[in-house]
Coordinates of C-alpha atoms and ligand atoms in Angstrom, one line a residue:
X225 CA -4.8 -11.1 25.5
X226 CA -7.5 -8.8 26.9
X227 CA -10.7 -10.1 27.1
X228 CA -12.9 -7.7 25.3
X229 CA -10.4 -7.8 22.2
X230 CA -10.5 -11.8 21.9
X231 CA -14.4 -11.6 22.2
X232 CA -13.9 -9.3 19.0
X233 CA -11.7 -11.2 17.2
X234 CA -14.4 -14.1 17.2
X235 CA -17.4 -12.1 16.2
X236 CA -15.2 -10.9 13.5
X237 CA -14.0 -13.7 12.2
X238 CA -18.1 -15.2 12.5
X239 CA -19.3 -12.2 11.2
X240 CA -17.1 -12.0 7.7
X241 CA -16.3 -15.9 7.5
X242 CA -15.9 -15.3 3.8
X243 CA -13.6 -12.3 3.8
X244 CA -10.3 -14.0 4.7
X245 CA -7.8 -10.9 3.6
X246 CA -10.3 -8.7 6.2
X247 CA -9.9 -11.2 8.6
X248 CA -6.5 -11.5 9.0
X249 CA -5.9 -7.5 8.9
X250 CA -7.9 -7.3 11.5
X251 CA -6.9 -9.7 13.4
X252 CA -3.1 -8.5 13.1
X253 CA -4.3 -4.9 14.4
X254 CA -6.3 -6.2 17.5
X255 CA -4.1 -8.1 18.9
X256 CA -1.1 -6.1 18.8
X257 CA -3.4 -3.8 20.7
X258 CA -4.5 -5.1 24.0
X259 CA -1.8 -3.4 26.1
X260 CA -3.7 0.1 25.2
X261 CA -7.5 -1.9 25.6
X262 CA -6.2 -3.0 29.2
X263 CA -5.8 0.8 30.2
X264 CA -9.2 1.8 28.7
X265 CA -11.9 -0.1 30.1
X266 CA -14.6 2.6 28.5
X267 CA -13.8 1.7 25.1
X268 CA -15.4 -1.7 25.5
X269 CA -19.1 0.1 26.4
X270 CA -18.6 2.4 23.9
X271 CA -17.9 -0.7 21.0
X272 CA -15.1 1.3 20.0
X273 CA -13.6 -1.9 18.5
X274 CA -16.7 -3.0 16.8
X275 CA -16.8 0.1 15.3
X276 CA -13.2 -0.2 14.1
X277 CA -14.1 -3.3 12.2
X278 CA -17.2 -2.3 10.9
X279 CA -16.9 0.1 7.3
X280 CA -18.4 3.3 7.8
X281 CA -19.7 2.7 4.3
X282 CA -19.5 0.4 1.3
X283 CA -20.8 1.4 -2.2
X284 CA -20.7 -1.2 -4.6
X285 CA -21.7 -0.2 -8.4
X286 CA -21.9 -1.3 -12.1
X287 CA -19.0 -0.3 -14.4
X288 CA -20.6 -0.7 -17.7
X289 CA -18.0 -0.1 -20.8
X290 CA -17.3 -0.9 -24.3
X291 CA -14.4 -2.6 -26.1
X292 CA -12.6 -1.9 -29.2
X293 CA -15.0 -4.1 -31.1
X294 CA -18.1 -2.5 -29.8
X295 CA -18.8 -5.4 -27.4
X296 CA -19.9 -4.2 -23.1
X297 CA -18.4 -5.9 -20.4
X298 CA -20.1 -5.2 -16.6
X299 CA -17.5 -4.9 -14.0
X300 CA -18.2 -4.1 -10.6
X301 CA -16.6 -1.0 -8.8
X302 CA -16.3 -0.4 -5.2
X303 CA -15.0 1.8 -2.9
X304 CA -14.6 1.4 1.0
X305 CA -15.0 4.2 3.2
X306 CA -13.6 2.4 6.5
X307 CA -13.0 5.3 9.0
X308 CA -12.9 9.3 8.4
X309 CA -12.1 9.8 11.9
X310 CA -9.0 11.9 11.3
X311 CA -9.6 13.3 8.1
X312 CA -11.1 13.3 4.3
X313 CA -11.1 9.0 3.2
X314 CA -8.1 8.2 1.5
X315 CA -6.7 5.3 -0.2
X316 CA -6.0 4.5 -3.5
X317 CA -7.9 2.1 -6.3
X318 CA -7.0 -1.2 -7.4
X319 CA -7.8 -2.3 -10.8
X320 CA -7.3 -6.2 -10.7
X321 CA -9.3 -9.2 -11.4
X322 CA -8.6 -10.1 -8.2
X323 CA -10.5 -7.1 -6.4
X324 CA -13.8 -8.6 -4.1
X325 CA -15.0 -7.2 -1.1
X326 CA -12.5 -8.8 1.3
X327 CA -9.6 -7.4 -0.6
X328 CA -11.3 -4.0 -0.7
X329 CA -12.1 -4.1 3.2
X330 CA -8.6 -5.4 4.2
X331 CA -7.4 -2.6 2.0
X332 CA -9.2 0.2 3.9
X333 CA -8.6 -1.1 6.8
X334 CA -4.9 -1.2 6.6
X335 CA -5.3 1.8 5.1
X336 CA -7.3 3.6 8.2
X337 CA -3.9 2.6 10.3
X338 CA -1.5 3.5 7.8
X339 CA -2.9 7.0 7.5
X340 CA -2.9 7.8 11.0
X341 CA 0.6 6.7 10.7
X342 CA 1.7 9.9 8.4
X343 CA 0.4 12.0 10.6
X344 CA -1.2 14.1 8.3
X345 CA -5.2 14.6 8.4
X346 CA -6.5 11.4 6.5
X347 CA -8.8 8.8 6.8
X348 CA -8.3 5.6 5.5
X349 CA -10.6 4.2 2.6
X350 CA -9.8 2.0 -0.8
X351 CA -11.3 1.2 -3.9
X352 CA -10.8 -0.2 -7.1
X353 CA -12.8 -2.9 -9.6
X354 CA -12.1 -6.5 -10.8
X355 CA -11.3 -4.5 -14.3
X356 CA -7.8 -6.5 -15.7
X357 CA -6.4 -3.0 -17.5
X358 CA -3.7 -5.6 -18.7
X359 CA -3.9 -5.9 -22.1
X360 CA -6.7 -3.5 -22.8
X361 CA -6.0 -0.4 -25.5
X362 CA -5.5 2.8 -24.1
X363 CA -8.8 4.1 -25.0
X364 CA -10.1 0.5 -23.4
X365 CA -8.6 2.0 -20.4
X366 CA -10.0 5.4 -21.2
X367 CA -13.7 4.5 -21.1
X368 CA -13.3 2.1 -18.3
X369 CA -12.4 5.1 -16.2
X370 CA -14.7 7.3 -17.3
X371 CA -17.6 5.0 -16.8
X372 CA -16.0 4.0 -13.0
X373 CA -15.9 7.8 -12.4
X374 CA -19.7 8.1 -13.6
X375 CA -20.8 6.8 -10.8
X376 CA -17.9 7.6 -7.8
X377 CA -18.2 11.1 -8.7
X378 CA -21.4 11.4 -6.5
X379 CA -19.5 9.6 -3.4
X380 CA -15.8 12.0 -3.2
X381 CA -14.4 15.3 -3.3
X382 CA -11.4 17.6 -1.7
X383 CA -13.1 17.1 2.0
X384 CA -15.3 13.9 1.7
X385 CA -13.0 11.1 0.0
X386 CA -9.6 11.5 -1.7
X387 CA -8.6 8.1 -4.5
X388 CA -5.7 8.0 -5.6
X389 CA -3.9 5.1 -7.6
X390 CA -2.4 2.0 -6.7
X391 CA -2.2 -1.9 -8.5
X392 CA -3.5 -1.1 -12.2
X393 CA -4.0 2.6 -11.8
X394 CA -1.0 5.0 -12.5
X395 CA -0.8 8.2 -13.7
X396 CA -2.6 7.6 -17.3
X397 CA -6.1 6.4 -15.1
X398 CA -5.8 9.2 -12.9
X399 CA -5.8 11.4 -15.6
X400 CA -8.9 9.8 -17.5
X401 CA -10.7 9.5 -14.0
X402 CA -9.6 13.3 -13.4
X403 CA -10.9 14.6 -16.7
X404 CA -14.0 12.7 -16.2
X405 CA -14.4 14.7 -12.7
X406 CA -14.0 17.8 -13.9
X407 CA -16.4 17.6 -17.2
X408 CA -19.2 15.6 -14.2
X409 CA -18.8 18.4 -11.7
X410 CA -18.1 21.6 -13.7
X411 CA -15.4 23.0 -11.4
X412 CA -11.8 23.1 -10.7
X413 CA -11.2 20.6 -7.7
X414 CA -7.8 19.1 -8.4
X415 CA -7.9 18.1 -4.5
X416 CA -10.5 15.4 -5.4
X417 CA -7.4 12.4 -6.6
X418 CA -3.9 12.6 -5.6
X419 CA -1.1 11.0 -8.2
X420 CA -2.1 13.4 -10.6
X421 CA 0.4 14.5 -13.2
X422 CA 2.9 17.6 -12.8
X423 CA 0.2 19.8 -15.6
X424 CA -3.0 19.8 -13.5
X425 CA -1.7 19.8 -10.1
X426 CA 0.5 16.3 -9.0
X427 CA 3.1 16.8 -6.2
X428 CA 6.6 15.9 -7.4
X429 CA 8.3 13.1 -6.2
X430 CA 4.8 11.3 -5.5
X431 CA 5.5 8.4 -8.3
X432 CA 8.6 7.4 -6.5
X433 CA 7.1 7.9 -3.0
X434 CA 6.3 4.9 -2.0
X435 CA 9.7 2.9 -2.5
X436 CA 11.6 6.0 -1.6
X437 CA 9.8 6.1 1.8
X438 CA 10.4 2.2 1.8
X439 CA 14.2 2.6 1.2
X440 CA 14.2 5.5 3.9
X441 CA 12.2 3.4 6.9
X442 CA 14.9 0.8 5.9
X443 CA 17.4 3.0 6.6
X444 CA 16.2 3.8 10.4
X445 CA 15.9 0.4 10.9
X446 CA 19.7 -0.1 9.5
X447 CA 20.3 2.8 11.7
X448 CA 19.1 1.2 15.0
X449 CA 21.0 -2.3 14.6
X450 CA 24.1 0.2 13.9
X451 CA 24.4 -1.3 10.3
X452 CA 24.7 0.7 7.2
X453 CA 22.9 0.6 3.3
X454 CA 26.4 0.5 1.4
X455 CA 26.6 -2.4 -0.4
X456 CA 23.7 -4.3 1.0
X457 CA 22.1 -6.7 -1.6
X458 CA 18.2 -7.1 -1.7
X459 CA 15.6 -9.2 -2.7
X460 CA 12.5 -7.4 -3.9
X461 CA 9.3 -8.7 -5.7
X462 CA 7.2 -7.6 -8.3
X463 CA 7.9 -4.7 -11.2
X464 CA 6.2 -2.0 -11.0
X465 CA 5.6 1.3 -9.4
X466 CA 7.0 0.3 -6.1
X467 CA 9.5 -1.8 -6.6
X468 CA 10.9 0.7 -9.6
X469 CA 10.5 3.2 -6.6
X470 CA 12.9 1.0 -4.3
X471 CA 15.0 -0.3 -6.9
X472 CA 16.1 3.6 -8.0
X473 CA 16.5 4.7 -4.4
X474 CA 19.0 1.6 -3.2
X475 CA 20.8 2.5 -6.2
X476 CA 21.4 5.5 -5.2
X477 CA 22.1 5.2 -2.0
X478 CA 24.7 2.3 -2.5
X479 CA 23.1 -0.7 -2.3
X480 CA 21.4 -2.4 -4.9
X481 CA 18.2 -4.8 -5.7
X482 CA 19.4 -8.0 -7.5
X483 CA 15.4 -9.3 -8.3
X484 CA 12.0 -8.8 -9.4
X485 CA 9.3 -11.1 -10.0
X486 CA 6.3 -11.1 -12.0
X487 CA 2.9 -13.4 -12.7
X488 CA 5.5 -15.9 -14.8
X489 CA 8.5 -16.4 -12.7
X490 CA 11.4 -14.0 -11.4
X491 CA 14.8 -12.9 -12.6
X492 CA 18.3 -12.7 -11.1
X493 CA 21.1 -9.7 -11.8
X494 CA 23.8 -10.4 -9.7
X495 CA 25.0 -6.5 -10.7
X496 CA 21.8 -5.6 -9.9
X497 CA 18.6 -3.1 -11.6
X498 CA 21.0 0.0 -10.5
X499 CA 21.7 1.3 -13.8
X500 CA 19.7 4.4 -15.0
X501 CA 18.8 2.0 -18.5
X502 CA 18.0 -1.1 -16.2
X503 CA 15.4 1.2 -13.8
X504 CA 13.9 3.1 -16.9
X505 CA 13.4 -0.3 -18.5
X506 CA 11.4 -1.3 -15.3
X507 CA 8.9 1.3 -16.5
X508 CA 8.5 0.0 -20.2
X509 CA 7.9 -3.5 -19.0
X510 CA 5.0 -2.0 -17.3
X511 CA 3.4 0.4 -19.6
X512 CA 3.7 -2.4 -22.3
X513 CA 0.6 -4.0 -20.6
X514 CA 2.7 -8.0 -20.7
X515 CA 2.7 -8.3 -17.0
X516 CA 5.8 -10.5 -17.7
X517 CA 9.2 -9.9 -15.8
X518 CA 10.7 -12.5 -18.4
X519 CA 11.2 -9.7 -21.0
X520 CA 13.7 -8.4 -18.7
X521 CA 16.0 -11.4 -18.3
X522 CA 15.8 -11.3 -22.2
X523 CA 17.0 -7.5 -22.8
X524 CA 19.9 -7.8 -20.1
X525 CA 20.7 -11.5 -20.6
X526 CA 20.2 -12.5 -17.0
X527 CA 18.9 -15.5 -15.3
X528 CA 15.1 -16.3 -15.1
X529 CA 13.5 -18.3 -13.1
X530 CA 10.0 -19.9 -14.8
X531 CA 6.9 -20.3 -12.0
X532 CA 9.4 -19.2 -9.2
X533 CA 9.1 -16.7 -6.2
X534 CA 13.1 -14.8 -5.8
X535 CA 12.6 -15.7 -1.4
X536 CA 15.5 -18.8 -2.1
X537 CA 18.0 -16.2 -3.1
X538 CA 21.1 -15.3 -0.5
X539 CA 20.8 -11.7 0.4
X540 CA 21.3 -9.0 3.0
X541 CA 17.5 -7.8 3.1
X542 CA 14.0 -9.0 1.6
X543 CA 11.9 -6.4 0.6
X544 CA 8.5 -7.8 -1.2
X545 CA 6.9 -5.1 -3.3
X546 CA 4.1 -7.3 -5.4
X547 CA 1.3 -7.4 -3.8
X548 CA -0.7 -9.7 -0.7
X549 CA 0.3 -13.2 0.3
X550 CA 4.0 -12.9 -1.6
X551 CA 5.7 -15.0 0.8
X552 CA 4.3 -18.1 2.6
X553 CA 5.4 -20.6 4.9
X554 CA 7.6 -22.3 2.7
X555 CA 9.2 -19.0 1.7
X556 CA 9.6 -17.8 5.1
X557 CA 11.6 -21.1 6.5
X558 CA 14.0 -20.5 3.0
X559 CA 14.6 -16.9 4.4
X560 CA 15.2 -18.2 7.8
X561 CA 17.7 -20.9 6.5
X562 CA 19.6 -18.4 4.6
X563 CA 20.2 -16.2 8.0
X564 CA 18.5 -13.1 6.4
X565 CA 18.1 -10.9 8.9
X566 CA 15.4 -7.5 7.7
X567 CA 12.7 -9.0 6.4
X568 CA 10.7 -5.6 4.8
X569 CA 7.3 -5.4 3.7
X570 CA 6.4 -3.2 1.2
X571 CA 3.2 -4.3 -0.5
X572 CA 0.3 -4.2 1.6
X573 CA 0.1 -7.3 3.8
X574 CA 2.5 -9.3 1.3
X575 CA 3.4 -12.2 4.2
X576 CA 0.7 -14.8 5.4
X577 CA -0.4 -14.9 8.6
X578 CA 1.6 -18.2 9.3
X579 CA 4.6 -16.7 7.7
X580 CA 4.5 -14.0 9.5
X581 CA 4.2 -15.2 13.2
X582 CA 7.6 -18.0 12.2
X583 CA 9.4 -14.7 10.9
X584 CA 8.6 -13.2 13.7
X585 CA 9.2 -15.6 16.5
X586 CA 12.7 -15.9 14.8
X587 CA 15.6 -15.1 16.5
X588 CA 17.9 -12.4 14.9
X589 CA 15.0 -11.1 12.0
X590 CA 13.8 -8.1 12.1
X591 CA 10.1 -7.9 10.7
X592 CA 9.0 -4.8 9.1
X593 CA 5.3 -3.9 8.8
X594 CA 4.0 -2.9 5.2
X595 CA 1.5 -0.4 7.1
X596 CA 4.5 1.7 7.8
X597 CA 6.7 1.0 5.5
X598 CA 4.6 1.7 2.4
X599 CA 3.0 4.9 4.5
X600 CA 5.5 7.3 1.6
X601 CA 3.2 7.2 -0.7
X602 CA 0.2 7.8 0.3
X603 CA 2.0 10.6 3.0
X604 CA 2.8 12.5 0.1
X605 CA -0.8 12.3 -1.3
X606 CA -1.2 14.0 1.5
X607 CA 1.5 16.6 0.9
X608 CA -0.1 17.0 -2.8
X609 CA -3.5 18.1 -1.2
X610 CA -1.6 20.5 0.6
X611 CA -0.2 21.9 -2.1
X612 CA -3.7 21.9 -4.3
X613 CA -5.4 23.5 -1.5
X614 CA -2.9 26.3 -1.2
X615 CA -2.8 26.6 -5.1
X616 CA 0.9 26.0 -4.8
X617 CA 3.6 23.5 -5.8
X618 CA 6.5 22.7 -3.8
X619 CA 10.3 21.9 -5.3
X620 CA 10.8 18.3 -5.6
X621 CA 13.8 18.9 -2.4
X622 CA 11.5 20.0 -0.4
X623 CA 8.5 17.2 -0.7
X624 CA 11.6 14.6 -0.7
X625 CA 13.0 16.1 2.3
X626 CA 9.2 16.1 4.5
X627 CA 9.1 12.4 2.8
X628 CA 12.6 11.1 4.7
X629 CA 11.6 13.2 7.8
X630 CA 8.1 11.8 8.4
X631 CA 9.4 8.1 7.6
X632 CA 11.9 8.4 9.8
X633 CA 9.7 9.6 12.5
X634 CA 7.4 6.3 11.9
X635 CA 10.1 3.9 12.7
X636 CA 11.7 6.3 15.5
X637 CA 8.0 6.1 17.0
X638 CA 6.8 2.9 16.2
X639 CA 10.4 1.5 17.9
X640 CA 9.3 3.6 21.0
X641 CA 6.3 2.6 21.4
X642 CA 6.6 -1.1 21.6
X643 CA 9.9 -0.1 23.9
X644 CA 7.0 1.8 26.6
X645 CA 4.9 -1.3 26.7
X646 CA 8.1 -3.8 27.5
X647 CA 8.0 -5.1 23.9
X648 CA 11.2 -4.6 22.8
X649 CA 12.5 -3.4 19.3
X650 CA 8.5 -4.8 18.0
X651 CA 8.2 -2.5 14.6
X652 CA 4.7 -4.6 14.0
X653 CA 3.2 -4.0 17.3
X654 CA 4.7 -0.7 17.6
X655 CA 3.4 0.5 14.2
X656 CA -0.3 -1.1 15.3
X657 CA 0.1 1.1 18.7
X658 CA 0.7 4.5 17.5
X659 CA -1.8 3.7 14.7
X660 CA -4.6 2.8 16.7
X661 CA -4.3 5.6 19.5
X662 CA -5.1 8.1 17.3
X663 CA -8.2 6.8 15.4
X664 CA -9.7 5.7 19.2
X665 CA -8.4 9.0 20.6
X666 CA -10.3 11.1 17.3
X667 CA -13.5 8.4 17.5
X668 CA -13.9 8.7 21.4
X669 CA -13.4 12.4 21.6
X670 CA -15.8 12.8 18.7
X671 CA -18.4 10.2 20.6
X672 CA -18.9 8.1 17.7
Ligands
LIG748 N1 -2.5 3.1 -2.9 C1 -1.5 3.7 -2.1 C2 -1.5 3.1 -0.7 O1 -1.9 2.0 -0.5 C3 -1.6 5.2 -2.1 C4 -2.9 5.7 -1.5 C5 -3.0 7.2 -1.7 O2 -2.1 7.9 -2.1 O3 -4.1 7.7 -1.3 O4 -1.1 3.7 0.3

């Protein structure tokens, strides 16, 4: 490894020793990227990679709000503003109770990458709050979001910072946080939050983004072994707006998802969630706030599976859509045994680092980086702030068809990349490359 990126891989990791999630998205970038730091020996005077690492800004805030019974809670809101390099921030918000600082900066890092990725003109940032919307009433929800917009209001807009959702934040808290927006800032800036509904300005086809560009980046990579998606049985995680998305494309391109998993365990279809009632049920488990994928093995009589993850199942590909550090170890030597051979990420950084370097260093896997995988969604965020900025609204063909072409182009690149540098058919390292050369290529050239 070059010498300037291992001396910043230790200063990171001494520098944020309590921020493991940061630490090991970090650490996944910079040392995929040595083969480019080799042939630039100016970045290392100009710190570019210090700067990579280092947030261009972090607000943290108090989200005050009142419950149903006339009780305040104090959350804490953040939002990440890692590197606007190549365009506005952009990155979604989390509401979670798991949300810290280490979650948000991994988040906004990956993000950064991911962004450059689309090739569209987006910077990378995240955001979100340790609020648990699970279980709250709606108008819980409602004044949650308004108070969270109270104070990020001051800190975005349609050229500074672009949030959109992502775990606990769908359309409903878009709308609330949109309302909230417009009431603060007395104009019409729909460009301010992607993932808006079809009424004030969303971009069709942007709720199913994300797992249809999933299902199409699978679909180049099926392409490139000279395999097909007919028939293909897959193993995804989680229940909501991703894995819905993936679920409902594999359906309809012939294949089919035979799991999802949840906080209490995961169940099996063996005909898989490929009927129109099965996907639209995906939807009601969510909005009904349970967080239980149990409800489903009830309503279709299926197989649960209490406390368990769905990685022992026998299938053609894996394709976990929950959310970080899915699949460990353990998980990754019970994929391995079953001769699975495309191993998918979804979710943002669902494998741990350990699980990820066996999956890799196994023969006959393919490993699939979430960075680029995921990329549909927030590419089409992209596409919807086109279309707010023109004050136009393109047919759901045509934002599905930019969707399939830009994924494509991710893996097609990303495969060609790691092929230049004499690393093979390397989608992690490749994705990693053609990520990083355009955030150093916009930060040199912009001398900061
Ligand atoms: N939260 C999604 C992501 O991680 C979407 C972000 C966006 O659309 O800005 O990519």
């Amino acid at each position: 490894m070059n010498s300037y990126v291992e001396r910043v891989i230790s200063e990171l990791k001494e520098k944020n020793a309590n921020e493991p999630e940061f630490i090991q998205a970090a650490e996944e970038v910079l040392s995929s990227i040595s083969p480019i730091v080799d042939a630039h020996p100016e970045y290392e005077k100009a710190a570019l990679l210090e700067k990579m690492v280092e947030p261009e800004r972090t607000i943290e805030f108090r989200v005050p709000w009142v419950d149903d019974k006339g009780q305040t809670h104090v959350n804490r809101g953040y939002r990440v503003q890692f590197n606007g390099a190549i365009g506005p921030y952009k990155g979604g918000l989390r509401f979670a109770p798991s949300v810290n600082l280490s979650i948000m900066k991994f988040l906004g890092f990956e993000q950064t990458f991911k962004d450059s990725l689309t090739t569209l003109p987006m910077g990378g940032a995240k955001g979100g709050s340790d609020f648990d919307p699970n279980g709250k009433s709606d108008e819980e929800v409602k004044r949650f979001c308004q108070s969270f917009m109270l104070e990020l209001y001051r800190h975005i807009g349609p050229s500074i910072d672009v949030p959109a959702g992502d775990l606990g934040v769908g359309g409903r808290e878009i709308g609330y946080l949109f309302g909230m927006y417009r009431r603060i800032c007395g104009n019409y800036e729909n460009g301010v939050l992607t993932g808006k509904g079809r009424s004030y300005g969303g971009s069709r086809i942007r709720p199913e983004a994300t797992g249809y560009g999933a299902v199409y980046y699978l679909q180049a990579v099926l392409k490139h072994e000279n395999d097909s998606i007919e028939g293909k049985t897959v193993a995804v995680s989680g229940f909501g707006n991703v894995a819905w998305g993936v679920c409902k494309k594999l359906a309809e391109v012939g294949a089919k998802a035979v799991t999802l998993s949840g906080p209490d365990g995961y169940i099996y279809d063996p005909d898989g969630i490929a009927t129109e009632e099965k996907i639209n049920y995906m939807l009601v488990m969510r909005a009904s706030g349970r967080n239980k994928v149990k409800d489903y093995a009830d309503k279709f009589g299926v197989e649960f599976f209490p406390g368990q993850k769905p990685w022992g199942q026998k299938v053609d590909i894996i394709m976990p859509c929950a959310t970080q550090n899915d699949v460990t170890l353990a998980d990754a030597e019970k994929i391995a045994a079953n001769g699975i051979k495309y191993y998918i990420e979804v979710a943002n950084m669902p494998t741990t680092a350990d699980a990820l370097k066996f999956l890799m260093e196994k023969e006959g896997v393919i490993v699939a980086p979430s960075k680029a995988v995921n990329a549909g969604g927030v590419l089409v965020s992209g596409l919807e702030m086109s279309q707010n900025s023109e004050r136009l609204s393109w047919s759901a063909d045509e934002v599905n068809e930019k969707l399939q072409t830009i994924m494509t182009g991710i893996h097609d690149g990303s495969a060609k990349a790691a092929e230049e540098y004499g690393l093979g058919y390397d989608l992690v390292a490749g994705a990693n490359l053609v990520a990083f050369q355009k955030v150093a290529d916009a930060m040199m050239e912009q001398g900061i």
